[in-house]
Short mmCIF file of C-alpha atoms in Angstrom, two decimals:
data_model
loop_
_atom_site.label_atom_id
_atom_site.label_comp_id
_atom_site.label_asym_id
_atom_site.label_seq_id
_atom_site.Cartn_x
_atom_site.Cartn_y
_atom_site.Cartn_z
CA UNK A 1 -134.95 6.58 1.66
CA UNK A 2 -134.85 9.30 4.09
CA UNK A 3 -131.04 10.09 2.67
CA UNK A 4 -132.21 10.02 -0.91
CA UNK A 5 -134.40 12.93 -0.49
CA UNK A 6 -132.19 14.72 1.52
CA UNK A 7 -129.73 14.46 -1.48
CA UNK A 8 -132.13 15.18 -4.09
CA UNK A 9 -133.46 18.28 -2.21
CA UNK A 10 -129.50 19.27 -1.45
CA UNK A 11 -129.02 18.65 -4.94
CA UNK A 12 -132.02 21.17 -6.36
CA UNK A 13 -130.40 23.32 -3.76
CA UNK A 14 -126.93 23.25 -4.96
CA UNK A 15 -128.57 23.13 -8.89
CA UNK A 16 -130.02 26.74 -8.01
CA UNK A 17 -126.94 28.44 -7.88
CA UNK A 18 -124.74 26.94 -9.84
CA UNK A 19 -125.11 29.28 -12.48
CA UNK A 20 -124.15 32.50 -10.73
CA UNK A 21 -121.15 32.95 -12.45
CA UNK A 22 -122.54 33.47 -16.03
CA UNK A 23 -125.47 35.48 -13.87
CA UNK A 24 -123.20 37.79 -11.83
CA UNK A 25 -120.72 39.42 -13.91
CA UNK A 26 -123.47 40.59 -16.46
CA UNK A 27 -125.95 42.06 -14.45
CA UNK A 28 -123.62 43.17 -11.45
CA UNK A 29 -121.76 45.40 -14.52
CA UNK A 30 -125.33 46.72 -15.72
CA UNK A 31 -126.23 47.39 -12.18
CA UNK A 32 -122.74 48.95 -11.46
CA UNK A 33 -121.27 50.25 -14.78
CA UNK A 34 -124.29 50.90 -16.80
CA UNK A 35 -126.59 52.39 -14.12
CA UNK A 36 -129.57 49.94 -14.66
CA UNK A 37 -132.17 49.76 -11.86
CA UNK A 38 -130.69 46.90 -9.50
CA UNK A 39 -134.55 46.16 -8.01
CA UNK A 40 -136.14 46.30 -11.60
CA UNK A 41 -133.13 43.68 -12.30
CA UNK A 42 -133.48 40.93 -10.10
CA UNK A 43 -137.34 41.28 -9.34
CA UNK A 44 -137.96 40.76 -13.28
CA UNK A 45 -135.15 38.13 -13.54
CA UNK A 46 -136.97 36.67 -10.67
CA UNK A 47 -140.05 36.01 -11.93
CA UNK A 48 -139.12 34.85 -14.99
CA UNK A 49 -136.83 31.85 -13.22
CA UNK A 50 -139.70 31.23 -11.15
CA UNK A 51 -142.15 31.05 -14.78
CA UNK A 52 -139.58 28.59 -16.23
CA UNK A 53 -139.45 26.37 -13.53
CA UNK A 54 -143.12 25.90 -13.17
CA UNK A 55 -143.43 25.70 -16.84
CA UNK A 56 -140.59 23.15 -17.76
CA UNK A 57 -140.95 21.59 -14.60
CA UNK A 58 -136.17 20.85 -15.56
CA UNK A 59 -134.12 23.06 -14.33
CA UNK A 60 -133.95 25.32 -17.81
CA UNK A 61 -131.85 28.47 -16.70
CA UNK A 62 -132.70 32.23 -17.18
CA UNK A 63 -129.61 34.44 -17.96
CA UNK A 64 -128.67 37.88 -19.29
CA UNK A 65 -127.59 38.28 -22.79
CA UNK A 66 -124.28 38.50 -23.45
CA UNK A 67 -123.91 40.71 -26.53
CA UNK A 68 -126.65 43.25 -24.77
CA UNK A 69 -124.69 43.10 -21.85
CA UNK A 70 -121.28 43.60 -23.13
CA UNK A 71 -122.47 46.56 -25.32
CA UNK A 72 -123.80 48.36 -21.74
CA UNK A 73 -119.65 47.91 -20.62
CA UNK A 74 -118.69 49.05 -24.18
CA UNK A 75 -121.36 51.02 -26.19
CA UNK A 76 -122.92 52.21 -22.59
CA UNK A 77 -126.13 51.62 -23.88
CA UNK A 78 -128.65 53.63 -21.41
CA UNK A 79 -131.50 52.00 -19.99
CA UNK A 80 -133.86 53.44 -22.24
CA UNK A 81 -131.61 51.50 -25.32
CA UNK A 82 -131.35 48.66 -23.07
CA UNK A 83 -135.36 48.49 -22.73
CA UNK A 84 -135.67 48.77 -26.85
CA UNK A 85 -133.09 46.27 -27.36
CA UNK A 86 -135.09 43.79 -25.37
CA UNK A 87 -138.77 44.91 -26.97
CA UNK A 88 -137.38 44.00 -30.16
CA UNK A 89 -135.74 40.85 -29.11
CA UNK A 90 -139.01 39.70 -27.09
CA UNK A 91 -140.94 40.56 -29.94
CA UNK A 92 -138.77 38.48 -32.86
CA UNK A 93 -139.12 35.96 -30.25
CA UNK A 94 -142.56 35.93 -29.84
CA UNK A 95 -142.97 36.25 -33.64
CA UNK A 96 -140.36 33.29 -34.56
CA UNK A 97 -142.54 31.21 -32.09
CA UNK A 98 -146.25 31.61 -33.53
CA UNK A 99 -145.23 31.54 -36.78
CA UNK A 100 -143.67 27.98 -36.38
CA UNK A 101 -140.31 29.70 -38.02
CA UNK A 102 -138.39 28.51 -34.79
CA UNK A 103 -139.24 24.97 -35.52
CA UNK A 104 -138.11 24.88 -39.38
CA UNK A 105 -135.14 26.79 -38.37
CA UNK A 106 -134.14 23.77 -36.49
CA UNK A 107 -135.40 21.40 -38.94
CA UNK A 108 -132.75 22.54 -40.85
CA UNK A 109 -129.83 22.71 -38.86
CA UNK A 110 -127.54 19.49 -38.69
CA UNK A 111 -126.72 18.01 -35.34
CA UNK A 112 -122.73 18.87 -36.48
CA UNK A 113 -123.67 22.58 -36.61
CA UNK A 114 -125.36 22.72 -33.16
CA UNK A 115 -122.78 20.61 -31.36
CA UNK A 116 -120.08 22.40 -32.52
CA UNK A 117 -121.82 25.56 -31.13
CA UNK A 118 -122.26 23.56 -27.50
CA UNK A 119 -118.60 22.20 -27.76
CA UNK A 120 -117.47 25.86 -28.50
CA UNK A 121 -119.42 27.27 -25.81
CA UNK A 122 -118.08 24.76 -23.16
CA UNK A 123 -114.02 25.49 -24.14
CA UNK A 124 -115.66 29.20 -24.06
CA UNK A 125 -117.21 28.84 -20.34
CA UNK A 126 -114.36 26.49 -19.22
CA UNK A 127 -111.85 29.64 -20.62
CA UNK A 128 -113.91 32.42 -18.35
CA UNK A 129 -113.82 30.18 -15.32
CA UNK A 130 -109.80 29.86 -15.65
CA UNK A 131 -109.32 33.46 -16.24
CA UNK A 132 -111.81 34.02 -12.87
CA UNK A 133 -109.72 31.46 -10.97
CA UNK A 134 -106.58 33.38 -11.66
CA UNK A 135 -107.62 37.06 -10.22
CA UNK A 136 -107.32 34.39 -6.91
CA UNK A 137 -105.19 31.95 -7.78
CA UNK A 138 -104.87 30.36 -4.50
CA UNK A 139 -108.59 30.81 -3.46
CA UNK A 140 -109.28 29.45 -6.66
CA UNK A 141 -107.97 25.99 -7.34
CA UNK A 142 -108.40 25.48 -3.46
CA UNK A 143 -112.43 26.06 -4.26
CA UNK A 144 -111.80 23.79 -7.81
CA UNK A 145 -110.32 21.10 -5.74
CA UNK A 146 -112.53 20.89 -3.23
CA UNK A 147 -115.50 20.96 -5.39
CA UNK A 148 -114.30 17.94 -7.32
CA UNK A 149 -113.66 16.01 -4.09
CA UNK A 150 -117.37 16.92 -3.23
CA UNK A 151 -119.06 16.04 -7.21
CA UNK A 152 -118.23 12.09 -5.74
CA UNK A 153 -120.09 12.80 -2.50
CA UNK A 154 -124.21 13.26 -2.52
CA UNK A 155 -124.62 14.21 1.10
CA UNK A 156 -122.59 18.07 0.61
CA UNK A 157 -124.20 20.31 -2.66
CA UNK A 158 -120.52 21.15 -4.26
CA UNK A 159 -121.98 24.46 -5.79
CA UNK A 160 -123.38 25.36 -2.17
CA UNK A 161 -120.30 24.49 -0.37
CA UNK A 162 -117.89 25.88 -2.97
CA UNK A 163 -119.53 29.45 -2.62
CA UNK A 164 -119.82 29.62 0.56
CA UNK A 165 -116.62 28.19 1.31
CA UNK A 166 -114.70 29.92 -0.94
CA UNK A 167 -116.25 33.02 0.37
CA UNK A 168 -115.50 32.69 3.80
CA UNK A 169 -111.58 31.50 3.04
CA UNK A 170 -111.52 35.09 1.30
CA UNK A 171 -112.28 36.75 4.17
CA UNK A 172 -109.42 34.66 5.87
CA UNK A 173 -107.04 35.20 3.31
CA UNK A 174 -107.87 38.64 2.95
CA UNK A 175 -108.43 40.57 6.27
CA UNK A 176 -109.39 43.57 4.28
CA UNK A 177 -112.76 42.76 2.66
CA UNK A 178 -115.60 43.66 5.25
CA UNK A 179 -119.62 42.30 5.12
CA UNK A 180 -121.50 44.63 3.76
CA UNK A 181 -123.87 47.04 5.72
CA UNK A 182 -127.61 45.56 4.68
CA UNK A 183 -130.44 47.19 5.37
CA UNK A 184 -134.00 45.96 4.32
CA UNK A 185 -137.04 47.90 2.52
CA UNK A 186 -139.50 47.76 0.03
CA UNK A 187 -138.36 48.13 -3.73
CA UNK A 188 -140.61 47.89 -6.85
CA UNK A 189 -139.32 48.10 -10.57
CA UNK A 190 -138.79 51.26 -12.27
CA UNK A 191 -140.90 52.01 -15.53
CA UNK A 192 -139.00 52.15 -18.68
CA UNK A 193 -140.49 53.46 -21.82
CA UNK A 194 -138.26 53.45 -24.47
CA UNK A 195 -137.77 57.33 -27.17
CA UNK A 196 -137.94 56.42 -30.54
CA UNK A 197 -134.38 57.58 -30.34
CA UNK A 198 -133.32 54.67 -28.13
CA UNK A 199 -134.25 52.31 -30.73
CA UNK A 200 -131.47 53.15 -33.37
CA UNK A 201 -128.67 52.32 -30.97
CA UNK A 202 -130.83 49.19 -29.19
CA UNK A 203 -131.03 47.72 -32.67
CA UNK A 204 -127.50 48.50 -33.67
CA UNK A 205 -125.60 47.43 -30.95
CA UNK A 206 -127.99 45.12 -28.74
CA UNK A 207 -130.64 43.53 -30.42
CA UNK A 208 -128.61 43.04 -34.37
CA UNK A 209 -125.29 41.14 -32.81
CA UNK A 210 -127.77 39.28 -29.90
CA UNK A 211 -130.24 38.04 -32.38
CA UNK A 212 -128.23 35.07 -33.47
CA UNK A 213 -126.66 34.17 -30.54
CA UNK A 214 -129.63 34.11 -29.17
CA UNK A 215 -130.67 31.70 -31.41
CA UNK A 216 -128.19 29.52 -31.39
CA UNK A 217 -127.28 29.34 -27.57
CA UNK A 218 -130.68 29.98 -26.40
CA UNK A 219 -132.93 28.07 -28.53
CA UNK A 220 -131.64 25.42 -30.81
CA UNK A 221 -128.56 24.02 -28.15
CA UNK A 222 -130.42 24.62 -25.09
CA UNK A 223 -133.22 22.56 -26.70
CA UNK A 224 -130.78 19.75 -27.78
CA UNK A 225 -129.34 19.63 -24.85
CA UNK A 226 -132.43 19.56 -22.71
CA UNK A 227 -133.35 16.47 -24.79
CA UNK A 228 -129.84 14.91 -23.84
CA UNK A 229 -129.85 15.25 -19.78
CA UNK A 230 -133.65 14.45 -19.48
CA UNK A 231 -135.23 12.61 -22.60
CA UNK A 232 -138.17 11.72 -20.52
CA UNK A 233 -138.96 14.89 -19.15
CA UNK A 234 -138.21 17.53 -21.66
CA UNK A 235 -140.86 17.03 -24.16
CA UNK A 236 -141.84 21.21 -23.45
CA UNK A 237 -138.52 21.91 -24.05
CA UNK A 238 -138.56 22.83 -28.24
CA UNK A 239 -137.55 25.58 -30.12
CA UNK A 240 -141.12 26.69 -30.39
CA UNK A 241 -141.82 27.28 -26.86
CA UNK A 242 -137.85 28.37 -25.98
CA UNK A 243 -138.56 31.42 -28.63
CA UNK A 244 -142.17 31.66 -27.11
CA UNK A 245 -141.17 32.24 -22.89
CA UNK A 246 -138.43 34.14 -23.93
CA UNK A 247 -140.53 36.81 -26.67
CA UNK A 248 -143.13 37.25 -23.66
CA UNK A 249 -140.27 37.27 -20.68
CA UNK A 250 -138.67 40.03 -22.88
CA UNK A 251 -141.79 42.20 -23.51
CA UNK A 252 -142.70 42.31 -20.10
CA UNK A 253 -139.54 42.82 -18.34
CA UNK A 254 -137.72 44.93 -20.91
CA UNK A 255 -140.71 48.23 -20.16
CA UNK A 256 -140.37 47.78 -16.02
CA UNK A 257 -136.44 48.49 -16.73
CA UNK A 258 -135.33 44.67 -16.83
CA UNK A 259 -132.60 43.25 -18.43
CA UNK A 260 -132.93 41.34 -21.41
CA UNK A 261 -132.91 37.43 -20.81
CA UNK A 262 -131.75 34.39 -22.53
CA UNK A 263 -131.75 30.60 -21.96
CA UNK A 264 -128.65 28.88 -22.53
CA UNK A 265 -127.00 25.64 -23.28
CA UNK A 266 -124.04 26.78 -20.40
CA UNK A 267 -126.58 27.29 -17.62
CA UNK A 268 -128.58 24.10 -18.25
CA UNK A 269 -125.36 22.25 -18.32
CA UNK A 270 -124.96 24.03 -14.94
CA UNK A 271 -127.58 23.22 -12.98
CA UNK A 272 -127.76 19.65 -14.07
CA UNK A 273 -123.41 19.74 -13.10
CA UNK A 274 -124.17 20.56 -9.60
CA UNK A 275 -127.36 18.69 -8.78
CA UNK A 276 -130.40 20.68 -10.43
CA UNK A 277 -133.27 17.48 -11.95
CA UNK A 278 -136.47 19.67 -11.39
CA UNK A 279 -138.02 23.05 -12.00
CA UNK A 280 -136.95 23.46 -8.37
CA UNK A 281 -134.30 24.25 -9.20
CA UNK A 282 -135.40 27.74 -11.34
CA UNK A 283 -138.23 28.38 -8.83
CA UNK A 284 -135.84 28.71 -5.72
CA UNK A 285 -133.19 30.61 -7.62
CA UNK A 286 -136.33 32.76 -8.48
CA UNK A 287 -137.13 33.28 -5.03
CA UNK A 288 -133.79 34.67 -4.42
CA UNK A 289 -133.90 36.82 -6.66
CA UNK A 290 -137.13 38.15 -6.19
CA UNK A 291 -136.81 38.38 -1.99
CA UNK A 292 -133.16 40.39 -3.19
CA UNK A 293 -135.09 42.94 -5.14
CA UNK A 294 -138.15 43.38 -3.33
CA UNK A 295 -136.44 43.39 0.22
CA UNK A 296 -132.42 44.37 -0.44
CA UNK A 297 -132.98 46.36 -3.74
CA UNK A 298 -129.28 48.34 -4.57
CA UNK A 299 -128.04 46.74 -1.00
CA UNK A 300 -128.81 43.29 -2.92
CA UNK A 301 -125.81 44.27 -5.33
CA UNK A 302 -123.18 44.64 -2.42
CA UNK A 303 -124.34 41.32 -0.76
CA UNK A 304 -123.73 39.36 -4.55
CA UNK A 305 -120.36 40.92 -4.66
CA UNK A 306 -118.53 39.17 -1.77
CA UNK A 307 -118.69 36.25 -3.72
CA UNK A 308 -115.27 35.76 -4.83
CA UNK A 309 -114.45 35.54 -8.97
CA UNK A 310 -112.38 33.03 -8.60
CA UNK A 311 -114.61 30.99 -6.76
CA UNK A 312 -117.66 31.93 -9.89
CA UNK A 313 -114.49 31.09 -11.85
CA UNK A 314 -114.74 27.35 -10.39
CA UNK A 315 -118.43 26.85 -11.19
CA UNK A 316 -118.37 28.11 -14.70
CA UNK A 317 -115.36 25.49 -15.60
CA UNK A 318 -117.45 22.70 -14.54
CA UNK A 319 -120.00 23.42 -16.61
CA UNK A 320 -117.49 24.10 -19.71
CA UNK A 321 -116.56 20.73 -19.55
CA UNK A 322 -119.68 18.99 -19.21
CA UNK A 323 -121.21 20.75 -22.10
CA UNK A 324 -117.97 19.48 -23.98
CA UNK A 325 -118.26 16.19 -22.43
CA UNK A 326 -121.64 16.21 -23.85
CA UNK A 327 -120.77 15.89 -27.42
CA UNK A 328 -121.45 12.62 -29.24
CA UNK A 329 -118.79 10.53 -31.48
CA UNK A 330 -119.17 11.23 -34.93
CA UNK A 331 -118.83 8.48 -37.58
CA UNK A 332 -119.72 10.30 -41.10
CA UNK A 333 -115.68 12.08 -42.00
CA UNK A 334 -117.28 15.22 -43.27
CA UNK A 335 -119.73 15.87 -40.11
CA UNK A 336 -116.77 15.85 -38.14
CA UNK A 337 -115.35 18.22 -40.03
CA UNK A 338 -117.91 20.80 -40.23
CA UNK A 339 -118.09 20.11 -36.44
CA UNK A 340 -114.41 21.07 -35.83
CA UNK A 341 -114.96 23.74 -38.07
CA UNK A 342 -117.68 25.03 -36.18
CA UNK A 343 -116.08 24.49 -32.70
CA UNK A 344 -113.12 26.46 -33.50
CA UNK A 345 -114.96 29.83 -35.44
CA UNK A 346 -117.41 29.36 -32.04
CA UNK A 347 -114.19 29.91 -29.72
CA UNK A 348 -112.35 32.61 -32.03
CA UNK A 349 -114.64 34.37 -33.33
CA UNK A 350 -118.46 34.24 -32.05
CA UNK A 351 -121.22 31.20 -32.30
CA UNK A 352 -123.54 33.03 -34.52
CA UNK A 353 -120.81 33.46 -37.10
CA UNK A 354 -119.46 29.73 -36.31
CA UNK A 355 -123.71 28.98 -37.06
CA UNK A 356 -124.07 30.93 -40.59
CA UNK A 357 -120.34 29.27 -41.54
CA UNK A 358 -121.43 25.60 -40.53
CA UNK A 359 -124.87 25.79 -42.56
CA UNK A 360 -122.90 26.61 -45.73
CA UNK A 361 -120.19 24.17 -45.48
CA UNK A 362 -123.09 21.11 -44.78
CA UNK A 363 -124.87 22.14 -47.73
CA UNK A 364 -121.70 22.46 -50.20
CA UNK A 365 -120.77 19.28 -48.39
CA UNK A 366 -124.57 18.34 -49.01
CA UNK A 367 -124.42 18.98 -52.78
CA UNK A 368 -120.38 17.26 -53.41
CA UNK A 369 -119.40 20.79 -54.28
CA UNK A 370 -116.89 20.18 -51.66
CA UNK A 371 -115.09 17.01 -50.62
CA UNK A 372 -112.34 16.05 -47.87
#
């Protein structure tokens, strides 16, 4: 007894941070690149895991949005357009949710459509961590390696182990890299009230391309999904409520200069990979993130970077291939097809677009305008 709740408590443990390496490279590039407030970052990121947690009571994850955070690196969207992008997004959200619009949008979609977006998205994730592992090639398939030898053993957390290990063999295989110098204070998030100028670019290039990956990814997979690892637990876990925490997680955060936040069908598959069966699992990665704003603030940022990419690299293949691993047989000829259809316009070209392509093709299939 006493050894099954030292795994299952190991487990939460290793759950929590398995999804650093969709978490890291985002906000570390807003924080570095695009200037963002690092405290107003991980305090609001914070309290959001720890919100999702106690209100899912799974381990549902709480992660930057891609497009937003791409178009910071690109666009350099300042943090002004980065706090519109996320007021509109919260507010669709919020919107899509009380209006019951979230729910018929899913009635609608066919289970070929959104598994084709989750298949897509695991070759996707499985892709980043390979191209992680190889900035460290060495470093990195020791750290895949070992993790695998440690997914068949329940007393070590592989997602702890792996990050710390890997870690620490950097600093042996690379004499070079030093700890950084941390010194603790008291940091509070920054207000950020958004010109009516900074919503013309926030729409453009945030909040437009976001919208229906958001939507996809975030809402309809992550709720399919959810339904998948824990069909007994998960009945809070609908597109109604998905669009709901993250249209008031958005409003609130976006105005005290936060970053604007997604679920996702990558990080659930994540958490769940390396051990993650409660809202435990959110709520401690909350407090992490919360202690690193409040107490480390911008020295938070240099702690978060020792951790290796190819070691991030390790963690985000796992989780590729369980969302792909995830995917049911199909026995109907043409759902399979709009499935592969959909899985390969998700890798090449962008889920949202993969989304709008997959409804059409159902409903010609739908109609017999089209036949294979």
């Amino acid at each position: 007894m006493k050894i099954g709740i030292f795994s299952e408590i190991h487990g939460e443990i290793s759950g929590a941070i398995a999804d650093l390496g969709t978490f890291l490279p985002y906000v570390l590039g807003a924080i570095i690149i695009g200037g963002l407030d690092a405290s107003s970052i991980f305090i609001t990121f914070g309290l959001m895991y720890i919100f999702t947690g106690y209100f899912y009571r799974i381990p549902i994850p709480v992660q930057p949005m891609k497009i937003i955070g791409a178009a910071i690196l690109v666009h350099h969207l300042t943090a002004g357009e980065v706090a519109a992008a996320g007021i509109m997004m919260g507010l669709t959200l919020f919107i899509l949710a009380i209006t019951g619009l979230a729910s018929r949008l899913a009635g609608l979609t066919p289970d070929s459509v959104t598994l084709g977006i989750q298949a897509g998205l695991g070759v996707s994730l499985a892709m980043l961590g390979i191209k992680y592992i190889k900035t460290d090639l060495l470093l990195g398939l020791i750290i895949m390696l070992f993790m695998l030898f440690l997914f068949q053993n329940r007393r070590f957390p592989a997602s702890i182990a792996g990050v710390v290990g890997g870690t620490l063999l950097a600093f042996v295989l690379h004499p070079e890299l030093h700890w950084p110098d941390l010194q603790l204070g008291f940091y509070w998030p920054h207000l950020i009230l958004p010109a009516w100028t900074d919503f013309a670019r926030g729409f453009t290039l945030g909040y437009l391309p976001q919208l229906p990956l958001t939507l996809t990814n975030s809402v309809l997979v992550t709720a399919i999904l959810a339904h998948e690892l824990f069909p007994e637990q998960s009945e809070k876990v609908n597109e109604r409520n998905l669009c709901l925490t993250l249209g008031i997680g958005n409003l609130l955060a976006a105005p005290l200069g936060g970053f604007a936040m997604c679920h996702g069908s990558g990080g659930l598959a994540a958490h769940y990979r390396f051990g993650g069966r409660t809202g435990f699992t959110p709520v401690l990665m909350g407090i992490i993130l919360l202690f690193t704003g409040i107490f480390l603030g911008p020295a938070g940022v240099d702690l978060l970077q020792i951790i290796p990419q190819a070691v991030l690299g390790g963690l985000l293949f796992f989780s590729g291939v369980d969302l792909v691993r995830g995917v049911q047989d199909f026995s109907n000829k043409k759902a399979l097809f709009c499935f592969a259809v959909v899985l390969i316009i998700s890798i090449a070209v962008n889920p949202a677009i993969a989304f709008l392509f997959g409804l059409i093709l159902h409903f010609l299939f739908n109609k017999g305008w089209v036949n294979i």
